[in-house]
Amino acid sequence: MSRIKLFNEKALELIKKEMVRWENEILKDKGGDEDYFTESGIPIKLLYTPVDISELDYLQDIGFSGDEPYVRGVYPNMYRGRLFTVRQLAGFGGPEDCNKRIKFLLDHGATGVNIVFDLPTIRGYNSSDPEAEGNVGQCGVAIDSLEDMEALFDGVPVDEISVSLVTHLPSVSVALLAMYVVMAEKRGIPLEKLAGTTQNDFLMETTIGSAPEILPPRHSFRFQCDVVEYAARNLPRWNSISYNGYNLREAGTNAVQEVAIAIANAIATAEELVRRGLPVDSFARRMSFFWDLCNDFFEEIAKCRASRRVFYKVMKERFKAQNPRSLLMRFHVQTAGITLTKVEPLNNIARSAIQALAAILGGAQSLHVDSFDEAYSAPTEEAALVSLRTQQILQTETNIVNTVDPLAGSYYVEYLTNEMEKRIFEYIEEIERRGGIVAVTESGWLHREISNYAYEQQKAIETGKKKIVGVNYMRSEQQEPEIEVFRYPETEQKQKAKLEALMKKRDNAKVKECLEVVREKLKTQENIMPYVIEAVKVNATLGEIEEVFRQEFGLWQFPLT
Amino acid sequence: MDRKIKVVIAKLGLDIHWRGAVAVSRLLRDEGMEVVYLGNQFPEAIVNAAVQEGADVVGLSTLGGNHLTVGPKVVRLLKEKGLEQILVVMGGVIPPDDIPLLKKAGIAEVFGPETPIKDIADFIRKQVGSRIAS
């Protein structure tokens, strides 16, 4: 297709000529361009003009909202049609404690919830496991069995709200999604009605999570694909995977790497599912993404816009997707925990609000705003409410949701969008040159990339090259502030007691039988989900199911020194 | 001739946030110390590694809320082996009220987010440096 450029040659020539004059006569030596870079290292010029985006073809490169190439947003009327989901994290204690927080958030206007799990659950251990000591119900809710899943959502209308299960590891996604499905079935809710997300990203198991107990990348990747396949066949409204750029970024990547690694994983997933015989249009529309929005305001907005164009091109050109919904990249945003400070914690409200603004200008589908006390503990109710209110203020008082992609056409934002796209594609190519996302995980290359970035960033903070208000710039003289800290309710003993009771009342022979079937099926190429669902129905626990996985596949040494 | 201070750093238990621990490991190396990063480990394995490596310092990192239960266990196990001279320090997200409890349990210092690496290195040198030089 021939390109019709947005600016004509004559105008561009004139601008170039005038710019020379401006530089020599007006700007003179006041520019100092060499010192300015975005967070991912793109040089920032003092001033952008049409010359910087002279190749742009409006209809081909930008277009309209809800239309190819989806740079301006995935829905035609964007937030007028549906506001981004106000989705705050909830998760601590036992399921009964967490159920109260879910209801608190819904009562105050949240329209979806993100359930975070405690570390033993995330890593596939029962609360009674010795390895779980000290972590039960901390930083997330403890879920051991179907009964816990039922208690977690007791009285919560799971057929009306969307529920994100932040399951991290694919192996745990398998078990927890199975529990969620059985919980809904027992309540008589048709599976077609279940809307939500499982995180289910194998990089969470192998790259961002770590030793001592993780499954090898290939097996973790298989489970990831099993969940995607199962959902494509059974759960039409379920986002079977949320490619987790967020945690990559928090662990140590820049914005370009964050998006490129996540899309490289999406490419690998799509290839595997096509190999399994599924048409791309049966699953691509239910792939979702999860971005971390840090402080570089325009780069983050450009990242959101560019990532949509990259995904569109990948799905259209590489996978030949036909259904328009396969071409849309929908994403959730969480503001950046890594940017929050322990000193002067109230400053974090400003940081988070600015990041949330970038998410909306970037066209996010749902948003979690971090709480100001993040460097101290899980959020108190008060801090969680400030986050919720931040979202509501942005939605209702600022008018920014009423027009689509308002920064389109900005010379800088369009330039950055192009530059991000180019660099994202280059990084994806590098990953593929090294054998693809599974191979770069196995070789430890990805871990080194992350570790190097985290190290360089910390060094930049230590030397003062990267400035953080109150920390190494305008250093706070404030004494440690009085801050109310969230205290987790006692959970370990309660969960242990419930587990003990469960083991007594369930049919243990049946549990064993079901787990043996799971074990046998692991040796085949078959999708594991239906067999795990059967095990969950007879009250096999999370830890028991995961133990079968661990026994069959062994553990993998995290290649990081 | 002085030998290098030897530090063993571990993520405590199941906690998955490794960025800080890895960055601190590499920065302490830049400060001239010898650092062994263990990844995630439980107290027994941390103590065994400290013995094997002949560590002067054990650094524990946790952002997962298990600091009060699992942290003091490391100190206790070291003591049982007669290794109370090994300095145990901790870093991560630790509620301020818990810091006195940790110190009482024998954790020499707790470094929260934003602690400059110099402060950590200086503290370690002050505590174990004289022992090594002598």
Tab-separated table of N, CA and C in Angstrom, chain A residues 141-282:
chain	number	residue	atom	x	y	z
A	141	VAL	N	-4.104	-13.651	50.141
A	141	VAL	CA	-5.005	-14.549	50.853
A	141	VAL	C	-4.527	-15.995	50.706
A	142	ALA	N	-4.741	-16.788	51.751
A	142	ALA	CA	-4.371	-18.200	51.727
A	142	ALA	C	-5.526	-19.022	51.174
A	143	ILE	N	-5.255	-19.786	50.125
A	143	ILE	CA	-6.268	-20.682	49.564
A	143	ILE	C	-5.679	-22.088	49.496
A	144	ASP	N	-6.317	-23.013	50.185
A	144	ASP	CA	-5.808	-24.378	50.178
A	144	ASP	C	-6.706	-25.346	49.414
A	145	SER	N	-7.998	-25.020	49.364
A	145	SER	CA	-8.937	-26.012	48.827
A	145	SER	C	-10.144	-25.325	48.199
A	146	LEU	N	-10.985	-26.141	47.602
A	146	LEU	CA	-12.251	-25.646	47.043
A	146	LEU	C	-13.067	-24.898	48.087
A	147	GLU	N	-13.092	-25.434	49.314
A	147	GLU	CA	-13.868	-24.780	50.379
A	147	GLU	C	-13.385	-23.345	50.607
A	148	ASP	N	-12.071	-23.150	50.541
A	148	ASP	CA	-11.526	-21.806	50.721
A	148	ASP	C	-11.975	-20.896	49.576
A	149	MET	N	-11.964	-21.418	48.368
A	149	MET	CA	-12.403	-20.622	47.215
A	149	MET	C	-13.867	-20.222	47.374
A	150	GLU	N	-14.661	-21.158	47.901
A	150	GLU	CA	-16.080	-20.852	48.123
A	150	GLU	C	-16.246	-19.784	49.188
A	151	ALA	N	-15.448	-19.866	50.245
A	151	ALA	CA	-15.542	-18.866	51.318
A	151	ALA	C	-15.086	-17.497	50.824
A	152	LEU	N	-14.074	-17.494	49.956
A	152	LEU	CA	-13.529	-16.232	49.436
A	152	LEU	C	-14.595	-15.450	48.680
A	153	PHE	N	-15.418	-16.153	47.918
A	153	PHE	CA	-16.407	-15.473	47.086
A	153	PHE	C	-17.827	-15.599	47.609
A	154	ASP	N	-17.945	-15.982	48.857
A	154	ASP	CA	-19.266	-16.117	49.442
A	154	ASP	C	-20.021	-14.784	49.365
A	155	GLY	N	-21.185	-14.796	48.736
A	155	GLY	CA	-21.983	-13.576	48.640
A	155	GLY	C	-21.467	-12.559	47.644
A	156	VAL	N	-20.409	-12.877	46.915
A	156	VAL	CA	-19.881	-11.953	45.900
A	156	VAL	C	-20.472	-12.357	44.542
A	157	PRO	N	-21.094	-11.424	43.840
A	157	PRO	CA	-21.757	-11.796	42.579
A	157	PRO	C	-20.764	-12.036	41.445
A	158	VAL	N	-20.189	-13.223	41.409
A	158	VAL	CA	-19.136	-13.502	40.430
A	158	VAL	C	-19.668	-13.607	38.995
A	159	ASP	N	-21.002	-13.618	38.862
A	159	ASP	CA	-21.556	-13.593	37.509
A	159	ASP	C	-21.744	-12.159	37.018
A	160	GLU	N	-21.508	-11.176	37.896
A	160	GLU	CA	-21.722	-9.777	37.510
A	160	GLU	C	-20.440	-8.955	37.485
A	161	ILE	N	-19.518	-9.258	38.362
A	161	ILE	CA	-18.284	-8.463	38.375
A	161	ILE	C	-17.165	-9.283	37.732
A	162	SER	N	-16.100	-8.585	37.370
A	162	SER	CA	-14.992	-9.357	36.821
A	162	SER	C	-13.932	-9.539	37.898
A	163	VAL	N	-13.416	-10.731	37.928
A	163	VAL	CA	-12.508	-11.137	38.998
A	163	VAL	C	-11.169	-11.534	38.396
A	164	SER	N	-10.144	-10.858	38.850
A	164	SER	CA	-8.820	-11.241	38.383
A	164	SER	C	-8.136	-12.070	39.457
A	165	LEU	N	-7.757	-13.264	39.082
A	165	LEU	CA	-7.032	-14.125	40.017
A	165	LEU	C	-5.547	-13.966	39.701
A	166	VAL	N	-4.849	-13.286	40.609
A	166	VAL	CA	-3.435	-13.014	40.341
A	166	VAL	C	-2.636	-14.250	40.721
A	167	THR	N	-2.716	-15.232	39.843
A	167	THR	CA	-2.207	-16.557	40.168
A	167	THR	C	-0.729	-16.746	39.851
A	168	HIS	N	-0.084	-15.730	39.327
A	168	HIS	CA	1.337	-15.835	38.998
A	168	HIS	C	1.649	-17.074	38.159
A	169	LEU	N	1.946	-18.194	38.827
A	169	LEU	CA	2.472	-19.352	38.121
A	169	LEU	C	1.396	-20.101	37.345
A	170	PRO	N	1.726	-20.562	36.158
A	170	PRO	CA	0.766	-21.373	35.414
A	170	PRO	C	0.329	-22.613	36.174
A	171	SER	N	1.268	-23.273	36.867
A	171	SER	CA	0.867	-24.501	37.569
A	171	SER	C	-0.190	-24.192	38.626
A	172	VAL	N	-0.075	-23.043	39.254
A	172	VAL	CA	-1.059	-22.657	40.270
A	172	VAL	C	-2.325	-22.113	39.598
A	173	SER	N	-2.165	-21.494	38.443
A	173	SER	CA	-3.346	-21.052	37.689
A	173	SER	C	-4.232	-22.241	37.369
A	174	VAL	N	-3.599	-23.347	36.999
A	174	VAL	CA	-4.340	-24.564	36.686
A	174	VAL	C	-5.229	-24.941	37.873
A	175	ALA	N	-4.634	-25.003	39.064
A	175	ALA	CA	-5.382	-25.476	40.231
A	175	ALA	C	-6.412	-24.443	40.701
A	176	LEU	N	-6.028	-23.176	40.739
A	176	LEU	CA	-6.955	-22.177	41.271
A	176	LEU	C	-8.089	-21.883	40.283
A	177	LEU	N	-7.800	-21.897	38.992
A	177	LEU	CA	-8.889	-21.718	38.030
A	177	LEU	C	-9.847	-22.905	38.123
A	178	ALA	N	-9.303	-24.086	38.317
A	178	ALA	CA	-10.160	-25.268	38.495
A	178	ALA	C	-11.086	-25.066	39.694
A	179	MET	N	-10.546	-24.560	40.801
A	179	MET	CA	-11.373	-24.323	41.997
A	179	MET	C	-12.441	-23.260	41.716
A	180	TYR	N	-12.054	-22.221	40.978
A	180	TYR	CA	-12.982	-21.138	40.681
A	180	TYR	C	-14.146	-21.651	39.826
A	181	VAL	N	-13.799	-22.465	38.834
A	181	VAL	CA	-14.808	-23.021	37.936
A	181	VAL	C	-15.770	-23.926	38.705
A	182	VAL	N	-15.212	-24.774	39.567
A	182	VAL	CA	-16.071	-25.688	40.327
A	182	VAL	C	-16.939	-24.907	41.322
A	183	MET	N	-16.353	-23.880	41.939
A	183	MET	CA	-17.127	-23.020	42.851
A	183	MET	C	-18.332	-22.435	42.112
A	184	ALA	N	-18.121	-21.914	40.911
A	184	ALA	CA	-19.212	-21.299	40.142
A	184	ALA	C	-20.243	-22.354	39.747
A	185	GLU	N	-19.770	-23.493	39.295
A	185	GLU	CA	-20.697	-24.568	38.899
A	185	GLU	C	-21.598	-24.971	40.060
A	186	LYS	N	-20.984	-25.081	41.259
A	186	LYS	CA	-21.780	-25.479	42.429
A	186	LYS	C	-22.835	-24.441	42.781
A	187	ARG	N	-22.545	-23.171	42.420
A	187	ARG	CA	-23.541	-22.120	42.684
A	187	ARG	C	-24.528	-21.989	41.534
A	188	GLY	N	-24.402	-22.832	40.539
A	188	GLY	CA	-25.334	-22.811	39.412
A	188	GLY	C	-25.076	-21.709	38.409
A	189	ILE	N	-23.871	-21.144	38.427
A	189	ILE	CA	-23.545	-20.068	37.485
A	189	ILE	C	-22.968	-20.682	36.209
A	190	PRO	N	-23.580	-20.380	35.044
A	190	PRO	CA	-23.033	-20.945	33.807
A	190	PRO	C	-21.628	-20.414	33.530
A	191	LEU	N	-20.770	-21.276	33.026
A	191	LEU	CA	-19.382	-20.873	32.813
A	191	LEU	C	-19.250	-19.725	31.817
A	192	GLU	N	-20.232	-19.608	30.912
A	192	GLU	CA	-20.177	-18.510	29.927
A	192	GLU	C	-20.229	-17.151	30.613
A	193	LYS	N	-20.750	-17.132	31.833
A	193	LYS	CA	-20.913	-15.843	32.515
A	193	LYS	C	-19.662	-15.396	33.268
A	194	LEU	N	-18.742	-16.291	33.455
A	194	LEU	CA	-17.580	-15.937	34.266
A	194	LEU	C	-16.656	-14.993	33.504
A	195	ALA	N	-16.493	-13.795	34.077
A	195	ALA	CA	-15.607	-12.813	33.443
A	195	ALA	C	-14.446	-12.562	34.387
A	196	GLY	N	-13.265	-12.551	33.841
A	196	GLY	CA	-12.122	-12.298	34.703
A	196	GLY	C	-10.837	-12.693	34.027
A	197	THR	N	-9.837	-12.848	34.857
A	197	THR	CA	-8.489	-13.062	34.333
A	197	THR	C	-7.722	-13.998	35.260
A	198	THR	N	-6.939	-14.879	34.665
A	198	THR	CA	-5.906	-15.556	35.452
A	198	THR	C	-4.578	-15.006	34.959
A	199	GLN	N	-3.647	-14.801	35.857
A	199	GLN	CA	-2.383	-14.210	35.393
A	199	GLN	C	-1.621	-15.217	34.530
A	200	ASN	N	-1.286	-16.367	35.093
A	200	ASN	CA	-0.884	-17.495	34.266
A	200	ASN	C	0.272	-17.199	33.313
A	201	ASP	N	1.320	-16.595	33.798
A	201	ASP	CA	2.439	-16.230	32.926
A	201	ASP	C	3.651	-17.048	33.361
A	202	PHE	N	4.189	-17.859	32.465
A	202	PHE	CA	5.263	-18.766	32.902
A	202	PHE	C	6.530	-18.010	33.296
A	203	LEU	N	6.645	-16.768	32.861
A	203	LEU	CA	7.814	-15.989	33.293
A	203	LEU	C	7.733	-15.653	34.779
A	204	MET	N	6.502	-15.639	35.311
A	204	MET	CA	6.354	-15.424	36.752
A	204	MET	C	6.904	-16.613	37.525
A	205	GLU	N	6.896	-17.761	36.902
A	205	GLU	CA	7.361	-18.960	37.583
A	205	GLU	C	8.869	-19.109	37.452
A	206	THR	N	9.400	-18.640	36.349
A	206	THR	CA	10.763	-19.016	36.008
A	206	THR	C	11.745	-17.857	35.988
A	207	THR	N	11.227	-16.654	35.934
A	207	THR	CA	12.119	-15.517	35.790
A	207	THR	C	11.956	-14.528	36.929
A	208	ILE	N	10.717	-14.212	37.222
A	208	ILE	CA	10.468	-13.173	38.216
A	208	ILE	C	10.312	-13.805	39.587
A	209	GLY	N	9.688	-14.930	39.644
A	209	GLY	CA	9.705	-15.738	40.856
A	209	GLY	C	11.080	-16.370	40.910
A	210	SER	N	11.350	-17.177	41.886
A	210	SER	CA	12.704	-17.723	41.889
A	210	SER	C	12.809	-19.001	42.694
A	211	ALA	N	14.045	-19.455	42.865
A	211	ALA	CA	14.325	-20.677	43.619
A	211	ALA	C	13.728	-20.548	45.024
A	212	PRO	N	13.580	-21.602	45.800
A	212	PRO	CA	14.096	-22.929	45.516
A	212	PRO	C	13.162	-23.825	44.700
A	213	GLU	N	11.870	-23.535	44.641
A	213	GLU	CA	11.009	-24.566	44.097
A	213	GLU	C	10.207	-24.060	42.918
A	214	ILE	N	10.718	-24.252	41.736
A	214	ILE	CA	9.978	-23.843	40.559
A	214	ILE	C	10.077	-24.928	39.504
A	215	LEU	N	9.057	-24.963	38.693
A	215	LEU	CA	9.068	-25.971	37.639
A	215	LEU	C	9.954	-25.500	36.496
A	216	PRO	N	10.525	-26.436	35.761
A	216	PRO	CA	11.355	-26.055	34.614
A	216	PRO	C	10.527	-25.286	33.576
A	217	PRO	N	11.155	-24.347	32.864
A	217	PRO	CA	10.430	-23.475	31.943
A	217	PRO	C	9.522	-24.209	30.953
A	218	ARG	N	9.995	-25.310	30.386
A	218	ARG	CA	9.171	-25.984	29.382
A	218	ARG	C	7.844	-26.485	29.931
A	219	HIS	N	7.886	-27.005	31.153
A	219	HIS	CA	6.664	-27.539	31.755
A	219	HIS	C	5.750	-26.410	32.201
A	220	SER	N	6.368	-25.368	32.728
A	220	SER	CA	5.578	-24.214	33.135
A	220	SER	C	4.878	-23.610	31.915
A	221	PHE	N	5.594	-23.553	30.816
A	221	PHE	CA	5.033	-23.026	29.575
A	221	PHE	C	3.880	-23.914	29.090
A	222	ARG	N	4.025	-25.218	29.267
A	222	ARG	CA	2.942	-26.128	28.861
A	222	ARG	C	1.669	-25.833	29.659
A	223	PHE	N	1.810	-25.655	30.986
A	223	PHE	CA	0.630	-25.354	31.806
A	223	PHE	C	-0.003	-24.029	31.383
A	224	GLN	N	0.849	-23.057	31.092
A	224	GLN	CA	0.352	-21.756	30.623
A	224	GLN	C	-0.557	-21.989	29.410
A	225	CYS	N	-0.086	-22.783	28.478
A	225	CYS	CA	-0.857	-23.030	27.259
A	225	CYS	C	-2.090	-23.886	27.543
A	226	ASP	N	-2.003	-24.786	28.524
A	226	ASP	CA	-3.176	-25.591	28.887
A	226	ASP	C	-4.318	-24.704	29.366
A	227	VAL	N	-3.995	-23.713	30.186
A	227	VAL	CA	-5.036	-22.824	30.701
A	227	VAL	C	-5.646	-22.016	29.552
A	228	VAL	N	-4.799	-21.515	28.666
A	228	VAL	CA	-5.299	-20.722	27.535
A	228	VAL	C	-6.224	-21.588	26.667
A	229	GLU	N	-5.804	-22.816	26.441
A	229	GLU	CA	-6.598	-23.711	25.597
A	229	GLU	C	-7.932	-24.055	26.260
A	230	TYR	N	-7.870	-24.377	27.553
A	230	TYR	CA	-9.102	-24.725	28.274
A	230	TYR	C	-10.091	-23.569	28.232
A	231	ALA	N	-9.600	-22.361	28.488
A	231	ALA	CA	-10.487	-21.191	28.507
A	231	ALA	C	-11.047	-20.913	27.109
A	232	ALA	N	-10.219	-21.090	26.097
A	232	ALA	CA	-10.699	-20.851	24.732
A	232	ALA	C	-11.875	-21.778	24.415
A	233	ARG	N	-11.870	-22.972	25.005
A	233	ARG	CA	-12.937	-23.927	24.719
A	233	ARG	C	-14.126	-23.795	25.656
A	234	ASN	N	-13.909	-23.275	26.873
A	234	ASN	CA	-14.980	-23.333	27.879
A	234	ASN	C	-15.408	-22.011	28.504
A	235	LEU	N	-14.526	-21.031	28.513
A	235	LEU	CA	-14.822	-19.794	29.246
A	235	LEU	C	-14.713	-18.596	28.297
A	236	PRO	N	-15.777	-18.327	27.551
A	236	PRO	CA	-15.680	-17.310	26.496
A	236	PRO	C	-15.362	-15.900	27.007
A	237	ARG	N	-15.657	-15.620	28.281
A	237	ARG	CA	-15.398	-14.267	28.788
A	237	ARG	C	-14.166	-14.211	29.684
A	238	TRP	N	-13.415	-15.271	29.704
A	238	TRP	CA	-12.278	-15.323	30.622
A	238	TRP	C	-10.979	-14.976	29.895
A	239	ASN	N	-10.251	-13.998	30.448
A	239	ASN	CA	-8.920	-13.707	29.924
A	239	ASN	C	-7.968	-14.732	30.517
A	240	SER	N	-7.573	-15.658	29.680
A	240	SER	CA	-6.870	-16.827	30.197
A	240	SER	C	-5.437	-16.523	30.596
A	241	ILE	N	-4.938	-15.406	30.111
A	241	ILE	CA	-3.561	-15.061	30.453
A	241	ILE	C	-3.429	-13.551	30.507
A	242	SER	N	-2.633	-13.112	31.443
A	242	SER	CA	-2.302	-11.697	31.511
A	242	SER	C	-0.776	-11.634	31.446
A	243	TYR	N	-0.283	-11.345	30.265
A	243	TYR	CA	1.173	-11.306	30.084
A	243	TYR	C	1.722	-10.199	30.965
A	244	ASN	N	2.553	-10.614	31.868
A	244	ASN	CA	2.851	-9.744	32.990
A	244	ASN	C	4.112	-8.921	32.773
A	245	GLY	N	3.941	-7.828	32.042
A	245	GLY	CA	5.038	-6.878	31.932
A	245	GLY	C	5.327	-6.231	33.281
A	246	TYR	N	4.279	-6.075	34.072
A	246	TYR	CA	4.413	-5.344	35.336
A	246	TYR	C	5.546	-5.877	36.207
A	247	ASN	N	5.497	-7.165	36.485
A	247	ASN	CA	6.500	-7.693	37.401
A	247	ASN	C	7.892	-7.753	36.793
A	248	LEU	N	7.936	-7.873	35.452
A	248	LEU	CA	9.240	-7.785	34.792
A	248	LEU	C	9.836	-6.410	35.055
A	249	ARG	N	8.997	-5.398	34.914
A	249	ARG	CA	9.450	-4.026	35.097
A	249	ARG	C	9.874	-3.773	36.531
A	250	GLU	N	9.065	-4.286	37.457
A	250	GLU	CA	9.390	-4.084	38.870
A	250	GLU	C	10.701	-4.802	39.216
A	251	ALA	N	10.904	-5.967	38.621
A	251	ALA	CA	12.132	-6.721	38.911
A	251	ALA	C	13.338	-6.051	38.274
A	252	GLY	N	13.150	-5.439	37.104
A	252	GLY	CA	14.266	-4.751	36.473
A	252	GLY	C	14.288	-4.830	34.956
A	253	THR	N	13.382	-4.120	34.315
A	253	THR	CA	13.503	-3.919	32.865
A	253	THR	C	13.075	-2.488	32.588
A	254	ASN	N	13.436	-2.012	31.400
A	254	ASN	CA	12.894	-0.716	31.004
A	254	ASN	C	11.575	-0.933	30.266
A	255	ALA	N	10.968	0.156	29.822
A	255	ALA	CA	9.637	0.077	29.223
A	255	ALA	C	9.643	-0.720	27.917
A	256	VAL	N	10.703	-0.595	27.150
A	256	VAL	CA	10.793	-1.317	25.878
A	256	VAL	C	10.867	-2.824	26.132
A	257	GLN	N	11.752	-3.209	27.051
A	257	GLN	CA	11.910	-4.639	27.367
A	257	GLN	C	10.621	-5.223	27.949
A	258	GLU	N	9.983	-4.443	28.802
A	258	GLU	CA	8.746	-4.890	29.445
A	258	GLU	C	7.739	-5.368	28.395
A	259	VAL	N	7.514	-4.519	27.393
A	259	VAL	CA	6.521	-4.849	26.374
A	259	VAL	C	7.039	-5.960	25.455
A	260	ALA	N	8.303	-5.871	25.080
A	260	ALA	CA	8.854	-6.835	24.121
A	260	ALA	C	8.848	-8.253	24.688
A	261	ILE	N	9.224	-8.396	25.957
A	261	ILE	CA	9.275	-9.728	26.566
A	261	ILE	C	7.864	-10.314	26.647
A	262	ALA	N	6.907	-9.466	27.045
A	262	ALA	CA	5.523	-9.943	27.165
A	262	ALA	C	4.984	-10.376	25.797
A	263	ILE	N	5.265	-9.590	24.761
A	263	ILE	CA	4.746	-9.947	23.438
A	263	ILE	C	5.494	-11.156	22.880
A	264	ALA	N	6.767	-11.287	23.198
A	264	ALA	CA	7.499	-12.482	22.761
A	264	ALA	C	6.860	-13.733	23.361
A	265	ASN	N	6.384	-13.619	24.588
A	265	ASN	CA	5.689	-14.742	25.216
A	265	ASN	C	4.347	-14.999	24.521
A	266	ALA	N	3.651	-13.912	24.163
A	266	ALA	CA	2.379	-14.076	23.448
A	266	ALA	C	2.596	-14.775	22.106
A	267	ILE	N	3.681	-14.426	21.447
A	267	ILE	CA	3.991	-15.053	20.159
A	267	ILE	C	4.218	-16.558	20.350
A	268	ALA	N	4.996	-16.891	21.386
A	268	ALA	CA	5.284	-18.307	21.650
A	268	ALA	C	4.002	-19.069	21.992
A	269	THR	N	3.127	-18.430	22.778
A	269	THR	CA	1.861	-19.078	23.143
A	269	THR	C	1.017	-19.332	21.894
A	270	ALA	N	0.925	-18.307	21.063
A	270	ALA	CA	0.104	-18.437	19.859
A	270	ALA	C	0.644	-19.550	18.965
A	271	GLU	N	1.954	-19.624	18.844
A	271	GLU	CA	2.537	-20.686	18.016
A	271	GLU	C	2.185	-22.067	18.565
A	272	GLU	N	2.275	-22.197	19.897
A	272	GLU	CA	1.990	-23.500	20.517
A	272	GLU	C	0.512	-23.872	20.329
A	273	LEU	N	-0.378	-22.903	20.499
A	273	LEU	CA	-1.800	-23.236	20.393
A	273	LEU	C	-2.198	-23.544	18.956
A	274	VAL	N	-1.578	-22.854	18.033
A	274	VAL	CA	-1.821	-23.172	16.623
A	274	VAL	C	-1.325	-24.597	16.345
A	275	ARG	N	-0.173	-24.915	16.929
A	275	ARG	CA	0.359	-26.270	16.775
A	275	ARG	C	-0.612	-27.307	17.347
A	276	ARG	N	-1.303	-26.920	18.436
A	276	ARG	CA	-2.284	-27.841	19.029
A	276	ARG	C	-3.584	-27.897	18.220
A	277	GLY	N	-3.655	-27.107	17.170
A	277	GLY	CA	-4.813	-27.210	16.283
A	277	GLY	C	-5.898	-26.166	16.529
A	278	LEU	N	-5.630	-25.181	17.374
A	278	LEU	CA	-6.640	-24.140	17.583
A	278	LEU	C	-6.421	-22.997	16.592
A	279	PRO	N	-7.498	-22.507	15.980
A	279	PRO	CA	-7.337	-21.328	15.127
A	279	PRO	C	-6.998	-20.111	15.990
A	280	VAL	N	-6.186	-19.232	15.452
A	280	VAL	CA	-5.722	-18.093	16.239
A	280	VAL	C	-6.888	-17.256	16.757
A	281	ASP	N	-7.955	-17.187	15.982
A	281	ASP	CA	-9.093	-16.371	16.411
A	281	ASP	C	-9.871	-16.973	17.572
A	282	SER	N	-9.563	-18.206	17.918
A	282	SER	CA	-10.283	-18.798	19.047
A	282	SER	C	-9.677	-18.413	20.394
